[in-house]
Amino acid sequence: MKEIIQQKCVEFIHQVLNEVTKEELLQLDELETQIKRHSDSFIMDVLSHYLECVDEQIREDKAERKKQGLSVERKEDKREILTTFGSLKYLRTYYKDVKNQKHIYPVDQVAGLEGYERVSLNVSAALVNRAAEVSYQKSSKHITGGHVTRQTVKNKLRKVNRFKESPLRENKQVKTLYLVADEDHVALQDGKNTIVPLIVVYEGKEKISKGRYRCVNARYFGRYGIKTEELWYEVLDWIDQTYCYEKIEQIYIHGDGASWIKKGLEIIMKSKFVLDKYHIHKAVLRGTGAQPEFRDDIRQAIQAADKDMFTGNIQNLLLNATDQKEAKRIYELERYILHNWDGIEIKIKEDCGGCCAEGQVSHTLSERLSSRPMGWSREGLKKMVDVRIYIANKNRVEPEDLRKQVKQEPYVVQAIQRAKKKIGQIDPDRIGNIAVMQTGKVTPLYKWLKNIQKAEPYTS
């Protein structure tokens, strides 16, 4: 087996040299394409022979197999798996496990593959990351050229393990923290609607260009399928781990005044509620829809936190209302504003910062969950929310986030070690047979090949 791998190494170097030294003048992109093709093929060959080498070591260790109760049922069963380098094909041995009364492919354990898997964990992670932005079908097309089904992408998403949010920097000292809380309204497959809460913690805003600002050190929190109270406790724990809570003087919670948002005031110490500008504007538009001439006066009253001026304008609106529907909308505006009056007054009394709740929800959740007509299963929605939040926090789904922890049997570990030792005996001096090494000219290519020749062999 080691001779085969060694020969593949030599063939790969020859292929690269042939591409570089062709008489035809190739531009960089053309060379890049050709060499990558050879490189991917070479990697597939090495991986295939490595797995087959491990399989061979397991099969030849008859004493250990007998001890484990394994008997050979079939040899050279084909397996094909889609990887980031292309389609990996290898042969393996099928065993009957007498002790556990089942049939197994031990080398599939080495590859970390379950019986029905058709894509590697690297490809699976790439599919999930892309599916967080586009549909399952488009994710398959972008990552695998459409070689896997949308159901496969969906299955990969559902296998993602729960992410753990780590602190930005432990015991960081700040005087003020800002929280934005809002929710996205998402359609389910059963025809019902549900909400997905979102909370963003940040240290303030900084200007990046005219009319554009970004939240400083923003951290996103969102879950589906749990009580919002639990989400607030997650936020509290993270703040406590990241910042020196004793040094925090004030925390402002911006939102639309929903009961689940105000619940945060009970959980997040040193917090005050601020009614966000977007929902004020939305409520005023609805309440003054039939009488827009009162709109500016209503806004001025709210901006000045002048309750008498506000209620006076409400009475004028009601006097001029033409029907019960209009009156109902006016009463709703009055109730909404007065119920959240403390959240309006605070803007006059304190520098509580601005709010970007609607934009945060749109960018973080709605873009994928509700901006297009679709219905989510509860399980799929839960996983997608986890992934979207994780990516919003500048992370990527990695293979380990999908890996199922399986303890390797001792006989498999021993077979891996023997296979690595065997492969590690490959003689790099075979590279010396290449013509470029015999010319005596110290070219960049010569140096590159010489470094390969001097490289230490792998030892386990």
Coordinates of C-alpha atoms in Angstrom, one line a residue:
M1 CA 0.0 0.0 0.0
K2 CA 2.8 2.4 0.9
E3 CA 4.3 1.9 -2.6
I4 CA 1.1 2.9 -4.2
I5 CA 0.9 6.1 -2.2
Q6 CA 4.5 6.8 -2.9
Q7 CA 3.9 6.3 -6.6
K8 CA 0.9 8.7 -6.5
C9 CA 3.1 11.4 -4.9
V10 CA 5.7 11.1 -7.7
E11 CA 2.9 11.1 -10.3
F12 CA 1.4 14.2 -8.8
I13 CA 4.7 16.1 -8.9
H14 CA 5.2 15.0 -12.6
Q15 CA 1.7 16.3 -13.4
V16 CA 2.4 19.7 -11.8
L17 CA 5.7 20.0 -13.6
N18 CA 4.1 19.1 -16.9
E19 CA 1.5 21.8 -16.5
V20 CA 4.1 24.4 -15.6
T21 CA 6.6 23.5 -18.4
K22 CA 4.1 23.1 -21.3
E23 CA 5.1 24.9 -24.5
E24 CA 1.6 26.4 -24.6
L25 CA 1.5 29.7 -22.9
L26 CA -1.1 29.4 -20.1
Q27 CA -2.3 32.3 -18.0
L28 CA -2.4 32.1 -14.2
D29 CA -6.1 31.2 -14.1
E30 CA -5.6 28.4 -16.5
L31 CA -2.6 27.0 -14.6
E32 CA -4.6 27.4 -11.4
T33 CA -7.5 25.4 -12.8
Q34 CA -5.3 22.6 -14.2
I35 CA -3.1 22.2 -11.1
K36 CA -6.1 22.3 -8.8
R37 CA -7.6 19.4 -10.8
H38 CA -4.5 17.4 -10.3
S39 CA -4.2 18.4 -6.7
D40 CA -7.8 17.3 -5.9
S41 CA -7.4 14.0 -7.7
F42 CA -4.1 13.4 -5.8
I43 CA -5.8 14.1 -2.4
M44 CA -8.6 11.8 -3.3
D45 CA -6.2 9.0 -4.1
V46 CA -4.2 9.4 -0.9
L47 CA -7.4 9.5 1.2
S48 CA -8.7 6.4 -0.5
H49 CA -5.5 4.4 -0.1
Y50 CA -5.2 5.5 3.6
L51 CA -8.7 4.2 4.4
E52 CA -8.1 1.0 2.4
C53 CA -4.8 0.6 4.3
V54 CA -6.6 0.8 7.7
D55 CA -9.2 -1.7 6.4
E56 CA -6.4 -4.0 5.4
Q57 CA -4.8 -3.8 8.8
I58 CA -8.1 -4.7 10.5
R59 CA -8.6 -7.6 8.2
E60 CA -5.1 -9.0 8.5
D61 CA -5.2 -8.9 12.4
K62 CA -7.1 -12.2 12.6
A63 CA -6.3 -12.8 16.3
E64 CA -7.8 -9.4 17.3
R65 CA -10.8 -9.9 15.1
K66 CA -11.5 -13.3 16.6
K67 CA -11.2 -11.7 20.1
Q68 CA -13.7 -9.1 19.0
G69 CA -16.1 -11.6 17.5
L70 CA -15.7 -10.3 13.9
S71 CA -15.9 -12.5 10.9
V72 CA -15.5 -11.4 7.3
E73 CA -18.7 -11.5 5.3
R74 CA -17.6 -9.6 2.2
K75 CA -14.5 -7.9 0.9
E76 CA -14.1 -4.8 -1.3
D77 CA -17.5 -3.3 -0.9
K78 CA -17.6 0.1 -2.6
R79 CA -18.3 3.3 -0.8
E80 CA -18.5 6.8 -2.3
I81 CA -18.6 10.0 -0.4
L82 CA -18.7 13.6 -1.6
T83 CA -15.9 15.7 -0.1
T84 CA -14.6 19.3 -0.6
F85 CA -12.0 17.8 -3.1
G86 CA -14.5 15.8 -5.1
S87 CA -15.9 12.3 -4.9
L88 CA -14.0 9.9 -2.7
K89 CA -14.2 6.3 -3.5
Y90 CA -12.8 3.4 -1.5
L91 CA -13.2 -0.3 -0.8
R92 CA -13.9 -1.8 2.6
T93 CA -14.6 -5.1 4.3
Y94 CA -18.0 -6.0 5.7
Y95 CA -18.0 -7.9 9.0
K96 CA -20.5 -9.8 11.1
D97 CA -20.3 -8.7 14.7
V98 CA -21.2 -11.9 16.5
K99 CA -21.0 -10.3 20.0
N100 CA -23.5 -7.6 19.2
Q101 CA -25.5 -9.4 16.6
K102 CA -25.1 -6.9 13.8
H103 CA -23.0 -6.2 10.6
I104 CA -20.5 -3.4 10.5
Y105 CA -17.9 -1.6 8.3
P106 CA -15.2 -0.7 10.9
V107 CA -13.3 1.5 8.4
D108 CA -16.5 3.7 8.1
Q109 CA -16.0 4.5 11.8
V110 CA -12.5 5.6 11.0
A111 CA -13.9 8.0 8.3
G112 CA -16.5 9.2 10.8
L113 CA -19.3 8.1 8.5
E114 CA -22.7 6.7 9.3
G115 CA -24.2 4.0 7.1
Y116 CA -26.4 6.3 5.0
E117 CA -24.0 9.3 4.8
R118 CA -23.2 10.5 1.3
V119 CA -21.3 13.7 2.1
S120 CA -18.4 14.5 4.3
L121 CA -18.7 16.7 7.4
N122 CA -16.8 19.5 5.7
V123 CA -19.3 19.5 2.9
S124 CA -22.2 19.2 5.4
A125 CA -20.9 22.3 7.3
A126 CA -20.6 24.2 4.0
L127 CA -24.2 23.2 3.1
V128 CA -25.5 24.4 6.4
N129 CA -23.7 27.7 6.3
R130 CA -25.0 28.4 2.8
A131 CA -28.5 27.2 3.7
A132 CA -28.6 29.9 6.4
E133 CA -28.6 32.5 3.6
V134 CA -30.5 30.8 0.7
S135 CA -32.9 27.9 0.2
Y136 CA -32.0 24.3 0.7
Q137 CA -32.1 23.8 -3.1
K138 CA -29.8 26.7 -3.8
S139 CA -27.4 25.6 -1.1
S140 CA -27.0 22.2 -2.8
K141 CA -26.5 23.9 -6.1
H142 CA -23.9 26.3 -4.9
I143 CA -21.9 23.8 -2.8
T144 CA -22.3 20.5 -4.6
G145 CA -23.5 21.5 -8.0
G146 CA -26.9 20.0 -7.1
H147 CA -25.5 16.5 -6.4
V148 CA -27.4 16.3 -3.1
T149 CA -31.1 16.8 -2.6
R150 CA -32.8 19.6 -0.6
Q151 CA -33.9 17.0 1.9
T152 CA -30.2 16.1 2.5
V153 CA -29.4 19.8 3.3
K154 CA -32.4 19.9 5.6
N155 CA -31.2 16.8 7.4
K156 CA -27.7 18.3 7.8
L157 CA -29.2 21.4 9.4
R158 CA -31.1 19.3 11.9
K159 CA -27.9 17.6 13.0
V160 CA -26.2 20.7 14.1
N161 CA -25.3 20.6 17.8
R162 CA -26.3 23.4 20.2
F163 CA -23.7 26.3 20.0
K164 CA -22.3 27.8 23.2
E165 CA -21.8 31.5 23.1
S166 CA -18.4 32.4 24.8
P167 CA -17.7 35.9 26.3
L168 CA -16.1 38.5 24.2
R169 CA -13.6 39.4 26.8
E170 CA -14.0 38.5 30.5
N171 CA -14.5 41.3 33.0
K172 CA -14.4 44.1 30.5
Q173 CA -15.4 47.4 32.1
V174 CA -18.1 49.7 30.5
K175 CA -20.4 52.2 32.1
T176 CA -23.4 51.7 29.8
L177 CA -24.8 48.8 27.8
Y178 CA -27.6 48.9 25.3
L179 CA -30.0 46.1 24.5
V180 CA -32.4 45.9 21.5
A181 CA -35.2 43.4 21.7
D182 CA -37.8 42.6 19.0
E183 CA -39.3 39.6 17.3
D184 CA -39.8 38.1 13.9
H185 CA -43.2 36.7 12.9
V186 CA -42.7 33.4 11.1
A187 CA -45.2 31.2 9.2
L188 CA -45.3 27.5 10.2
Q189 CA -46.2 24.5 8.0
D190 CA -49.4 23.9 9.9
G191 CA -50.7 27.3 8.8
K192 CA -50.1 29.0 12.2
N193 CA -47.8 31.9 12.9
T194 CA -45.2 32.0 15.6
I195 CA -42.7 34.5 16.9
V196 CA -38.9 34.3 17.1
P197 CA -37.4 36.7 19.7
L198 CA -34.1 38.5 19.1
I199 CA -32.0 40.4 21.7
V200 CA -28.9 42.3 20.7
V201 CA -26.4 43.5 23.3
Y202 CA -23.9 46.3 22.3
E203 CA -21.7 49.0 23.8
G204 CA -22.9 51.9 21.7
K205 CA -22.8 53.0 18.1
E206 CA -20.0 54.4 15.8
K207 CA -20.4 56.2 12.5
I208 CA -19.0 54.3 9.5
S209 CA -20.2 56.7 6.7
K210 CA -22.8 59.3 6.1
G211 CA -26.1 58.1 7.6
R212 CA -24.7 54.7 8.5
Y213 CA -23.7 53.4 11.9
R214 CA -22.7 50.1 13.4
C215 CA -23.2 48.6 16.8
V216 CA -20.0 48.3 18.8
N217 CA -19.2 44.7 19.8
A218 CA -22.7 43.5 19.1
R219 CA -23.7 40.1 20.4
Y220 CA -26.9 38.4 19.2
F221 CA -29.2 36.1 21.2
G222 CA -32.2 34.3 19.7
R223 CA -33.9 31.0 20.4
Y224 CA -37.0 29.3 19.3
G225 CA -39.0 26.8 21.3
I226 CA -38.0 28.1 24.8
K227 CA -39.6 30.6 27.2
T228 CA -38.4 34.1 26.6
E229 CA -37.6 34.3 30.3
E230 CA -34.9 31.6 29.6
L231 CA -33.5 33.7 26.8
W232 CA -33.2 36.7 29.1
Y233 CA -31.3 34.6 31.6
E234 CA -28.9 33.6 28.8
V235 CA -28.3 37.2 28.1
L236 CA -27.8 38.0 31.8
D237 CA -25.3 35.1 32.1
W238 CA -23.3 36.3 29.1
I239 CA -23.2 39.9 30.3
D240 CA -22.0 38.7 33.7
Q241 CA -19.2 36.7 32.1
T242 CA -18.2 39.3 29.6
Y243 CA -18.4 42.5 31.7
C244 CA -17.6 43.6 35.2
Y245 CA -21.2 44.0 36.3
E246 CA -20.3 46.1 39.3
K247 CA -18.9 48.8 37.0
I248 CA -21.9 49.0 34.8
E249 CA -24.0 52.1 35.7
Q250 CA -26.9 51.7 33.4
I251 CA -28.4 49.2 30.9
Y252 CA -31.1 50.5 28.4
I253 CA -33.5 48.0 26.8
H254 CA -34.9 49.3 23.6
G255 CA -38.1 47.7 22.2
D256 CA -41.7 48.0 21.3
G257 CA -43.1 47.5 24.8
A258 CA -44.2 43.9 24.4
S259 CA -44.6 42.1 27.7
W260 CA -41.8 39.6 27.0
I261 CA -39.5 42.6 26.4
K262 CA -40.4 44.3 29.6
K263 CA -39.9 41.0 31.4
G264 CA -36.2 41.7 30.8
L265 CA -36.4 44.6 33.3
E266 CA -37.0 42.1 36.1
I267 CA -34.1 39.9 35.0
I268 CA -31.4 42.3 33.8
M269 CA -30.3 44.4 36.8
K270 CA -29.7 48.1 36.4
S271 CA -32.0 48.2 33.3
K272 CA -34.5 50.7 32.0
F273 CA -37.0 50.5 29.2
V274 CA -36.9 52.8 26.1
L275 CA -39.7 52.8 23.6
D276 CA -38.1 52.6 20.1
K277 CA -38.8 55.3 17.5
Y278 CA -39.9 52.9 14.7
H279 CA -42.8 51.5 16.6
I280 CA -43.9 55.0 17.8
H281 CA -43.9 56.1 14.2
K282 CA -45.8 53.0 13.1
A283 CA -48.5 53.5 15.8
V284 CA -48.9 57.2 15.0
L285 CA -49.3 56.5 11.3
R286 CA -52.0 53.9 12.0
G287 CA -53.9 56.1 14.5
T288 CA -53.9 59.2 12.4
G289 CA -54.5 57.5 9.1
A290 CA -57.9 59.2 8.4
Q291 CA -56.8 62.6 9.9
P292 CA -53.1 63.2 8.8
E293 CA -53.4 66.9 9.7
F294 CA -53.0 65.9 13.4
R295 CA -50.0 63.8 12.8
D296 CA -47.3 66.4 13.3
D297 CA -48.9 67.7 16.5
I298 CA -49.0 64.1 17.9
R299 CA -45.4 63.5 17.0
Q300 CA -44.3 66.8 18.6
A301 CA -46.2 66.0 21.8
I302 CA -44.4 62.6 22.0
Q303 CA -41.0 64.0 21.2
A304 CA -41.4 66.6 23.9
A305 CA -42.9 64.0 26.3
D306 CA -45.8 66.4 26.8
K307 CA -48.6 64.2 28.0
D308 CA -51.3 67.0 28.2
M309 CA -50.5 68.0 24.6
F310 CA -50.7 64.3 23.5
T311 CA -54.1 63.6 25.2
G312 CA -55.5 66.9 23.9
N313 CA -54.7 65.9 20.3
I314 CA -56.2 62.4 20.9
Q315 CA -59.5 64.0 22.0
N316 CA -59.5 66.1 18.9
L317 CA -58.9 63.0 16.8
L318 CA -61.8 61.2 18.5
L319 CA -64.2 64.2 18.0
N320 CA -63.5 64.1 14.3
A321 CA -63.6 60.3 13.9
T322 CA -66.2 59.2 11.4
D323 CA -66.8 55.6 12.4
Q324 CA -66.1 53.0 15.1
K325 CA -63.1 51.5 13.3
E326 CA -61.3 54.8 13.2
A327 CA -62.1 55.5 16.8
K328 CA -60.8 52.0 17.7
R329 CA -57.5 52.8 16.0
I330 CA -57.2 56.1 17.9
Y331 CA -57.9 54.4 21.2
E332 CA -55.2 51.8 20.4
L333 CA -52.7 54.6 19.7
E334 CA -53.6 56.3 23.0
R335 CA -53.3 53.1 25.0
Y336 CA -50.0 52.1 23.4
I337 CA -48.3 55.5 24.0
L338 CA -49.6 56.0 27.5
H339 CA -48.8 52.4 28.5
N340 CA -45.2 53.1 27.5
W341 CA -44.9 56.7 28.6
D342 CA -42.0 56.0 30.9
G343 CA -40.1 54.6 27.8
I344 CA -40.8 57.9 26.0
E345 CA -39.9 60.3 28.9
I346 CA -36.5 58.6 29.4
K347 CA -35.4 60.0 26.0
I348 CA -35.8 63.5 27.4
K349 CA -34.2 62.8 30.7
E350 CA -31.3 60.6 29.7
D351 CA -28.9 59.9 26.9
C352 CA -30.2 56.4 26.3
G353 CA -28.9 56.0 22.7
G354 CA -30.8 55.1 19.5
C355 CA -32.6 51.9 18.5
C356 CA -32.3 49.8 15.5
A357 CA -34.6 46.9 16.4
E358 CA -36.4 46.5 13.1
G359 CA -33.2 46.6 11.1
Q360 CA -31.6 44.0 13.3
V361 CA -34.6 41.7 13.1
S362 CA -34.7 42.1 9.3
H363 CA -31.0 41.4 8.8
T364 CA -30.6 38.6 11.3
L365 CA -33.9 36.7 11.1
S366 CA -36.5 37.9 8.5
E367 CA -34.0 37.8 5.6
R368 CA -34.2 34.0 5.7
L369 CA -37.2 33.1 7.9
S370 CA -40.1 35.3 6.7
S371 CA -39.2 37.6 3.8
R372 CA -40.3 34.9 1.3
P373 CA -43.5 32.8 1.3
M374 CA -42.6 29.6 3.1
G375 CA -43.7 27.5 6.0
W376 CA -41.3 26.1 8.6
S377 CA -41.4 23.0 10.7
R378 CA -40.8 23.7 14.3
E379 CA -37.7 21.6 14.4
G380 CA -36.3 23.1 11.3
L381 CA -37.1 26.7 12.5
K382 CA -35.3 26.0 15.8
K383 CA -32.1 24.8 14.1
M384 CA -32.2 27.6 11.5
V385 CA -32.5 30.3 14.2
D386 CA -29.6 28.8 16.1
V387 CA -27.4 28.8 13.0
R388 CA -28.5 32.4 11.9
I389 CA -27.7 33.7 15.4
Y390 CA -24.3 31.9 15.5
I391 CA -23.3 33.3 12.1
A392 CA -24.5 36.8 13.1
N393 CA -22.0 36.5 16.0
K394 CA -19.2 36.2 13.4
N395 CA -18.9 32.4 13.6
R396 CA -19.2 29.6 11.0
V397 CA -20.6 26.2 11.4
E398 CA -17.6 23.8 11.5
P399 CA -17.5 20.0 11.0
E400 CA -17.2 19.5 14.7
D401 CA -20.5 21.1 15.1
L402 CA -22.1 18.2 13.2
R403 CA -19.8 15.5 14.5
K404 CA -21.4 12.7 16.4
Q405 CA -19.1 11.7 19.2
V406 CA -18.3 8.0 18.7
K407 CA -15.6 6.2 20.7
Q408 CA -13.3 4.3 18.5
E409 CA -12.8 0.6 19.4
P410 CA -9.3 -0.2 20.6
Y411 CA -8.7 -2.6 17.7
V412 CA -9.6 0.1 15.3
V413 CA -7.3 2.6 16.9
Q414 CA -4.5 0.0 16.7
A415 CA -5.2 -0.6 13.0
I416 CA -5.0 3.2 12.4
Q417 CA -1.7 3.4 14.2
R418 CA -0.2 0.5 12.1
A419 CA -1.5 2.0 8.9
K420 CA 0.0 5.4 9.7
K421 CA 3.3 3.8 10.6
K422 CA 3.3 1.9 7.3
I423 CA 2.5 5.0 5.3
G424 CA 5.1 7.0 7.3
Q425 CA 7.8 4.7 5.8
I426 CA 7.4 6.2 2.4
D427 CA 10.9 7.1 1.0
P428 CA 11.1 10.8 0.0
D429 CA 14.3 10.0 -1.9
R430 CA 12.1 8.7 -4.7
I431 CA 11.6 12.3 -5.6
G432 CA 15.2 12.4 -6.5
N433 CA 14.4 10.5 -9.7
I434 CA 12.7 13.6 -11.2
A435 CA 14.8 15.1 -13.9
V436 CA 14.7 18.7 -12.5
M437 CA 16.5 17.4 -9.4
Q438 CA 19.4 16.1 -11.5
T439 CA 20.2 19.3 -13.4
G440 CA 22.2 20.9 -10.6
K441 CA 20.5 24.2 -11.1
V442 CA 19.1 25.7 -7.9
T443 CA 15.7 27.0 -9.2
P444 CA 12.6 27.8 -7.2
L445 CA 11.1 24.5 -8.3
Y446 CA 14.3 22.7 -7.3
K447 CA 14.1 24.3 -3.8
W448 CA 10.4 23.3 -3.5
L449 CA 11.1 19.7 -4.4
K450 CA 14.2 19.6 -2.1
N451 CA 12.1 20.7 0.8
I452 CA 9.7 17.9 0.1
Q453 CA 12.6 15.5 0.0
K454 CA 14.0 16.6 3.3
A455 CA 10.6 16.6 5.1
E456 CA 10.4 14.3 8.1
P457 CA 8.2 11.3 7.6
Y458 CA 5.0 11.1 9.6
T459 CA 5.2 9.0 12.7
S460 CA 2.3 8.2 15.1

